[in-house]
Coordinates of N, CA, C and O in Angstrom, one line a residue:
X20 N 41.1 129.7 -33.5 CA 41.8 129.9 -32.3 C 41.6 128.6 -31.4 O 40.6 128.4 -30.8
X21 N 42.6 127.8 -31.4 CA 42.5 126.6 -30.6 C 43.3 126.8 -29.3 O 44.5 127.1 -29.4
X22 N 42.6 126.7 -28.2 CA 43.3 126.9 -26.9 C 43.6 125.5 -26.4 O 43.0 124.5 -26.6
X23 N 44.7 125.4 -25.6 CA 45.0 124.1 -25.0 C 44.0 123.7 -24.0 O 43.3 124.6 -23.4
X24 N 43.8 122.4 -23.8 CA 42.8 121.9 -22.9 C 43.0 122.4 -21.4 O 42.0 122.4 -20.7
X25 N 44.2 122.7 -21.0 CA 44.5 123.1 -19.7 C 44.5 124.6 -19.5 O 45.0 125.1 -18.6
X26 N 43.9 125.3 -20.5 CA 43.9 126.8 -20.4 C 43.1 127.3 -19.3 O 42.1 126.7 -18.9
X27 N 43.4 128.5 -18.7 CA 42.6 129.1 -17.7 C 41.3 129.5 -18.2 O 41.0 129.4 -19.4
X28 N 40.5 130.1 -17.4 CA 39.2 130.6 -17.8 C 39.3 131.5 -19.0 O 40.2 132.3 -19.1
X29 N 38.3 131.4 -19.9 CA 38.3 132.2 -21.1 C 37.3 133.3 -21.0 O 36.2 133.1 -20.6
X30 N 37.7 134.5 -21.3 CA 36.9 135.7 -21.3 C 35.7 135.5 -22.3 O 36.0 134.9 -23.4
X31 N 34.6 136.0 -22.0 CA 33.4 135.8 -23.0 C 33.7 136.5 -24.3 O 33.3 135.9 -25.3
X32 N 34.4 137.6 -24.3 CA 34.7 138.2 -25.6 C 35.6 137.4 -26.4 O 35.5 137.2 -27.7
X33 N 36.6 136.7 -25.8 CA 37.5 135.8 -26.5 C 36.7 134.6 -27.0 O 37.0 134.1 -28.1
X34 N 35.8 134.1 -26.2 CA 35.0 133.0 -26.6 C 34.1 133.3 -27.8 O 34.0 132.5 -28.7
X35 N 33.6 134.5 -27.9 CA 32.8 134.9 -29.0 C 33.6 135.0 -30.3 O 33.2 134.5 -31.3
X36 N 34.8 135.5 -30.2 CA 35.7 135.6 -31.3 C 36.1 134.2 -31.8 O 36.0 133.9 -33.0
X37 N 36.4 133.3 -30.9 CA 36.7 131.9 -31.2 C 35.6 131.2 -31.9 O 35.7 130.5 -32.9
X38 N 34.4 131.4 -31.3 CA 33.2 130.7 -31.9 C 32.9 131.2 -33.3 O 32.7 130.4 -34.2
X39 N 33.0 132.5 -33.5 CA 32.7 133.1 -34.8 C 33.8 132.6 -35.8 O 33.5 132.3 -37.0
X40 N 35.0 132.5 -35.4 CA 36.1 132.1 -36.3 C 35.9 130.6 -36.7 O 36.0 130.2 -37.8
X41 N 35.5 129.8 -35.7 CA 35.2 128.3 -36.0 C 34.0 128.2 -37.0 O 34.0 127.4 -37.9
X42 N 33.0 129.0 -36.7 CA 31.8 128.9 -37.6 C 32.0 129.4 -39.0 O 31.3 129.1 -39.9
X43 N 33.0 130.3 -39.2 CA 33.4 130.7 -40.6 C 34.0 129.5 -41.3 O 33.7 129.3 -42.5
X44 N 34.7 128.7 -40.6 CA 35.4 127.5 -41.2 C 34.4 126.4 -41.5 O 34.4 125.7 -42.5
X45 N 33.6 126.1 -40.4 CA 32.6 125.0 -40.5 C 31.2 125.6 -40.1 O 31.0 125.7 -38.9
X46 N 30.4 126.0 -41.0 CA 29.2 126.8 -40.6 C 28.1 126.0 -39.9 O 27.2 126.6 -39.3
X47 N 28.3 124.7 -39.8 CA 27.3 123.9 -39.1 C 28.0 122.9 -38.1 O 28.5 121.9 -38.5
X48 N 27.9 123.3 -36.8 CA 28.5 122.5 -35.8 C 27.6 122.5 -34.5 O 26.9 123.4 -34.3
X49 N 27.8 121.5 -33.7 CA 27.1 121.5 -32.4 C 27.9 122.3 -31.4 O 29.0 122.6 -31.6
X50 N 27.3 122.6 -30.3 CA 27.9 123.3 -29.2 C 29.1 122.5 -28.7 O 30.2 123.0 -28.5
X51 N 28.9 121.1 -28.6 CA 30.0 120.3 -28.2 C 31.2 120.3 -29.2 O 32.3 120.3 -28.8
X52 N 30.8 120.3 -30.5 CA 31.9 120.3 -31.5 C 32.6 121.6 -31.5 O 33.9 121.6 -31.6
X53 N 31.9 122.7 -31.3 CA 32.6 124.0 -31.2 C 33.5 124.1 -30.0 O 34.6 124.6 -30.0
X54 N 33.0 123.5 -28.9 CA 33.8 123.5 -27.6 C 35.1 122.7 -27.8 O 36.1 123.1 -27.4
X55 N 35.0 121.6 -28.5 CA 36.2 120.8 -28.8 C 37.1 121.5 -29.7 O 38.3 121.5 -29.5
X56 N 36.6 122.1 -30.7 CA 37.4 122.8 -31.7 C 38.2 124.0 -31.1 O 39.3 124.3 -31.5
X57 N 37.5 124.7 -30.2 CA 38.1 125.9 -29.7 C 38.8 125.7 -28.4 O 39.7 126.5 -28.0
X58 N 38.5 124.6 -27.7 CA 39.1 124.4 -26.3 C 38.4 125.2 -25.2 O 38.9 125.3 -24.1
X59 N 37.3 125.8 -25.6 CA 36.5 126.6 -24.6 C 35.4 125.7 -24.0 O 34.8 124.8 -24.7
X60 N 35.1 125.9 -22.7 CA 34.1 125.1 -22.0 C 32.8 125.2 -22.7 O 32.4 126.2 -23.3
X61 N 32.0 124.1 -22.7 CA 30.7 124.0 -23.4 C 29.7 125.1 -22.9 O 29.0 125.7 -23.7
X62 N 29.8 125.4 -21.6 CA 28.8 126.4 -21.1 C 29.2 127.8 -21.6 O 28.3 128.6 -21.9
X63 N 30.5 128.0 -21.7 CA 30.9 129.3 -22.2 C 30.6 129.5 -23.7 O 30.1 130.5 -24.1
X64 N 30.7 128.4 -24.4 CA 30.3 128.4 -25.8 C 28.8 128.7 -26.0 O 28.4 129.5 -26.8
X65 N 28.0 128.1 -25.1 CA 26.6 128.3 -25.1 C 26.2 129.7 -24.8 O 25.4 130.3 -25.5
X66 N 26.9 130.3 -23.8 CA 26.7 131.7 -23.5 C 27.1 132.6 -24.7 O 26.4 133.6 -25.0
X67 N 28.2 132.3 -25.3 CA 28.6 133.1 -26.4 C 27.6 133.0 -27.6 O 27.3 134.1 -28.2
X68 N 27.1 131.9 -27.9 CA 26.1 131.7 -28.9 C 24.9 132.5 -28.6 O 24.3 133.1 -29.5
X69 N 24.4 132.4 -27.4 CA 23.2 133.1 -27.0 C 23.4 134.6 -27.2 O 22.5 135.3 -27.7
X70 N 24.6 135.2 -26.8 CA 24.8 136.6 -26.9 C 24.9 137.0 -28.4 O 24.4 138.0 -28.8
X71 N 25.5 136.1 -29.2 CA 25.6 136.4 -30.7 C 24.2 136.5 -31.3 O 23.9 137.3 -32.1
X72 N 23.3 135.5 -30.9 CA 22.0 135.5 -31.4 C 21.2 136.7 -31.0 O 20.4 137.3 -31.8
X73 N 21.4 137.2 -29.7 CA 20.7 138.4 -29.3 C 21.1 139.6 -30.1 O 20.3 140.5 -30.5
X74 N 22.4 139.7 -30.3 CA 23.0 140.9 -31.1 C 22.4 140.8 -32.5 O 22.0 141.8 -33.1
X75 N 22.4 139.6 -33.1 CA 22.0 139.4 -34.5 C 20.5 139.9 -34.6 O 20.1 140.6 -35.5
X76 N 19.7 139.5 -33.6 CA 18.3 139.8 -33.7 C 18.1 141.3 -33.5 O 17.3 141.9 -34.2
X77 N 18.9 141.9 -32.7 CA 18.8 143.4 -32.4 C 19.2 144.1 -33.7 O 18.5 145.1 -34.1
X78 N 20.2 143.7 -34.3 CA 20.8 144.4 -35.5 C 20.0 144.2 -36.8 O 20.2 144.9 -37.8
X79 N 19.0 143.3 -36.7 CA 18.2 143.0 -37.9 C 17.3 144.2 -38.2 O 17.0 144.5 -39.3
X80 N 16.9 144.9 -37.1 CA 16.0 146.0 -37.2 C 16.6 147.4 -36.9 O 16.0 148.4 -37.1
X81 N 17.8 147.3 -36.4 CA 18.5 148.6 -36.0 C 19.9 148.7 -36.6 O 20.4 147.7 -37.1
X82 N 20.4 149.9 -36.6 CA 21.7 150.1 -37.2 C 22.5 151.0 -36.2 O 22.0 152.0 -35.7
X83 N 23.7 150.6 -36.0 CA 24.6 151.3 -35.1 C 25.6 152.1 -36.0 O 26.1 151.6 -36.9
X84 N 25.7 153.4 -35.6 CA 26.6 154.3 -36.3 C 27.6 154.9 -35.3 O 27.3 155.1 -34.2
X85 N 28.9 155.1 -35.8 CA 29.9 155.7 -35.0 C 30.5 156.9 -35.8 O 30.9 156.8 -36.9
X86 N 30.4 158.0 -35.1 CA 30.8 159.3 -35.7 C 31.7 160.0 -34.8 O 31.4 160.1 -33.6
X87 N 32.8 160.6 -35.3 CA 33.7 161.4 -34.5 C 33.4 162.8 -34.6 O 33.3 163.4 -35.7
X88 N 33.1 163.4 -33.4 CA 32.8 164.9 -33.3 C 33.9 165.4 -32.4 O 33.9 165.2 -31.2
X89 N 34.8 166.2 -33.0 CA 35.9 166.7 -32.2 C 36.8 165.5 -31.8 O 37.3 164.7 -32.6
X90 N 37.0 165.4 -30.5 CA 37.8 164.3 -29.9 C 36.9 163.2 -29.4 O 37.4 162.2 -28.8
X91 N 35.6 163.4 -29.5 CA 34.6 162.4 -28.9 C 34.0 161.6 -30.0 O 33.7 162.0 -31.1
X92 N 33.8 160.3 -29.7 CA 33.1 159.4 -30.6 C 31.6 159.3 -30.2 O 31.3 159.1 -29.0
X93 N 30.7 159.6 -31.1 CA 29.3 159.5 -30.8 C 28.7 158.2 -31.4 O 28.9 158.0 -32.6
X94 N 28.1 157.5 -30.6 CA 27.5 156.2 -31.0 C 26.0 156.4 -31.0 O 25.4 156.8 -30.0
X95 N 25.3 156.1 -32.2 CA 23.9 156.2 -32.2 C 23.3 154.9 -32.8 O 23.9 154.2 -33.5
X96 N 22.1 154.7 -32.4 CA 21.3 153.5 -32.9 C 20.1 154.1 -33.5 O 19.3 154.8 -33.0
X97 N 19.9 153.7 -34.8 CA 18.8 154.1 -35.6 C 18.0 152.9 -36.1 O 18.5 151.8 -36.2
X98 N 16.8 153.2 -36.6 CA 16.0 152.1 -37.2 C 16.5 151.9 -38.6 O 16.8 152.8 -39.3
X99 N 16.7 150.6 -38.9 CA 17.2 150.3 -40.2 C 16.3 150.6 -41.3 O 16.6 151.1 -42.4
X100 N 15.0 150.4 -41.1 CA 14.0 150.7 -42.2 C 13.9 152.2 -42.5 O 13.8 152.5 -43.7
X101 N 14.0 153.1 -41.6 CA 13.9 154.5 -41.9 C 15.1 154.9 -42.7 O 15.0 155.8 -43.6
X102 N 16.3 154.3 -42.5 CA 17.5 154.7 -43.2 C 17.3 154.2 -44.7 O 17.7 154.8 -45.6
X103 N 16.7 153.0 -44.8 CA 16.5 152.4 -46.1 C 15.5 153.3 -46.9 O 15.8 153.6 -48.1
X104 N 14.5 153.8 -46.3 CA 13.5 154.6 -47.0 C 14.2 156.0 -47.3 O 14.0 156.5 -48.4
X105 N 15.0 156.5 -46.4 CA 15.7 157.8 -46.7 C 16.6 157.7 -47.9 O 16.7 158.6 -48.7
X106 N 17.3 156.6 -48.0 CA 18.2 156.4 -49.2 C 17.4 156.2 -50.5 O 17.8 156.7 -51.5
X107 N 16.3 155.6 -50.4 CA 15.5 155.4 -51.6 C 14.9 156.7 -52.0 O 14.9 157.0 -53.2
X108 N 14.5 157.6 -51.1 CA 14.0 158.9 -51.4 C 15.1 159.8 -52.1 O 14.9 160.4 -53.1
X109 N 16.4 159.7 -51.6 CA 17.5 160.4 -52.2 C 17.7 159.9 -53.6 O 18.0 160.7 -54.5
X110 N 17.6 158.6 -53.8 CA 17.9 158.0 -55.2 C 16.8 158.5 -56.1 O 17.0 158.7 -57.3
X111 N 15.5 158.5 -55.7 CA 14.4 158.9 -56.5 C 14.5 160.4 -57.0 O 14.2 160.7 -58.1
X112 N 15.1 161.2 -56.1 CA 15.2 162.7 -56.4 C 16.3 162.9 -57.5 O 16.2 163.8 -58.3
X113 N 17.3 162.0 -57.5 CA 18.3 162.2 -58.5 C 17.8 161.9 -59.9 O 18.0 162.4 -60.9

């Protein structure tokens, strides 16, 4: 997602998508390089990277699930290790 250099302010969610897209193509870049490639301000790229790292760290030990109950979506966060142990127990019983 390459934005023109004269583009208006970029939403943080748009910046995160742009940063992730660029990192898929070139997995190793500096913040300045990502900024140039996306056309997003360097400070916004830095904020996007920080947020991505926080989410990555959080999801390393937790798991988010989305389940529809009636017309409502229920979002739950569970521990990743307990789910892994539960699956192993079910496999052992089989």
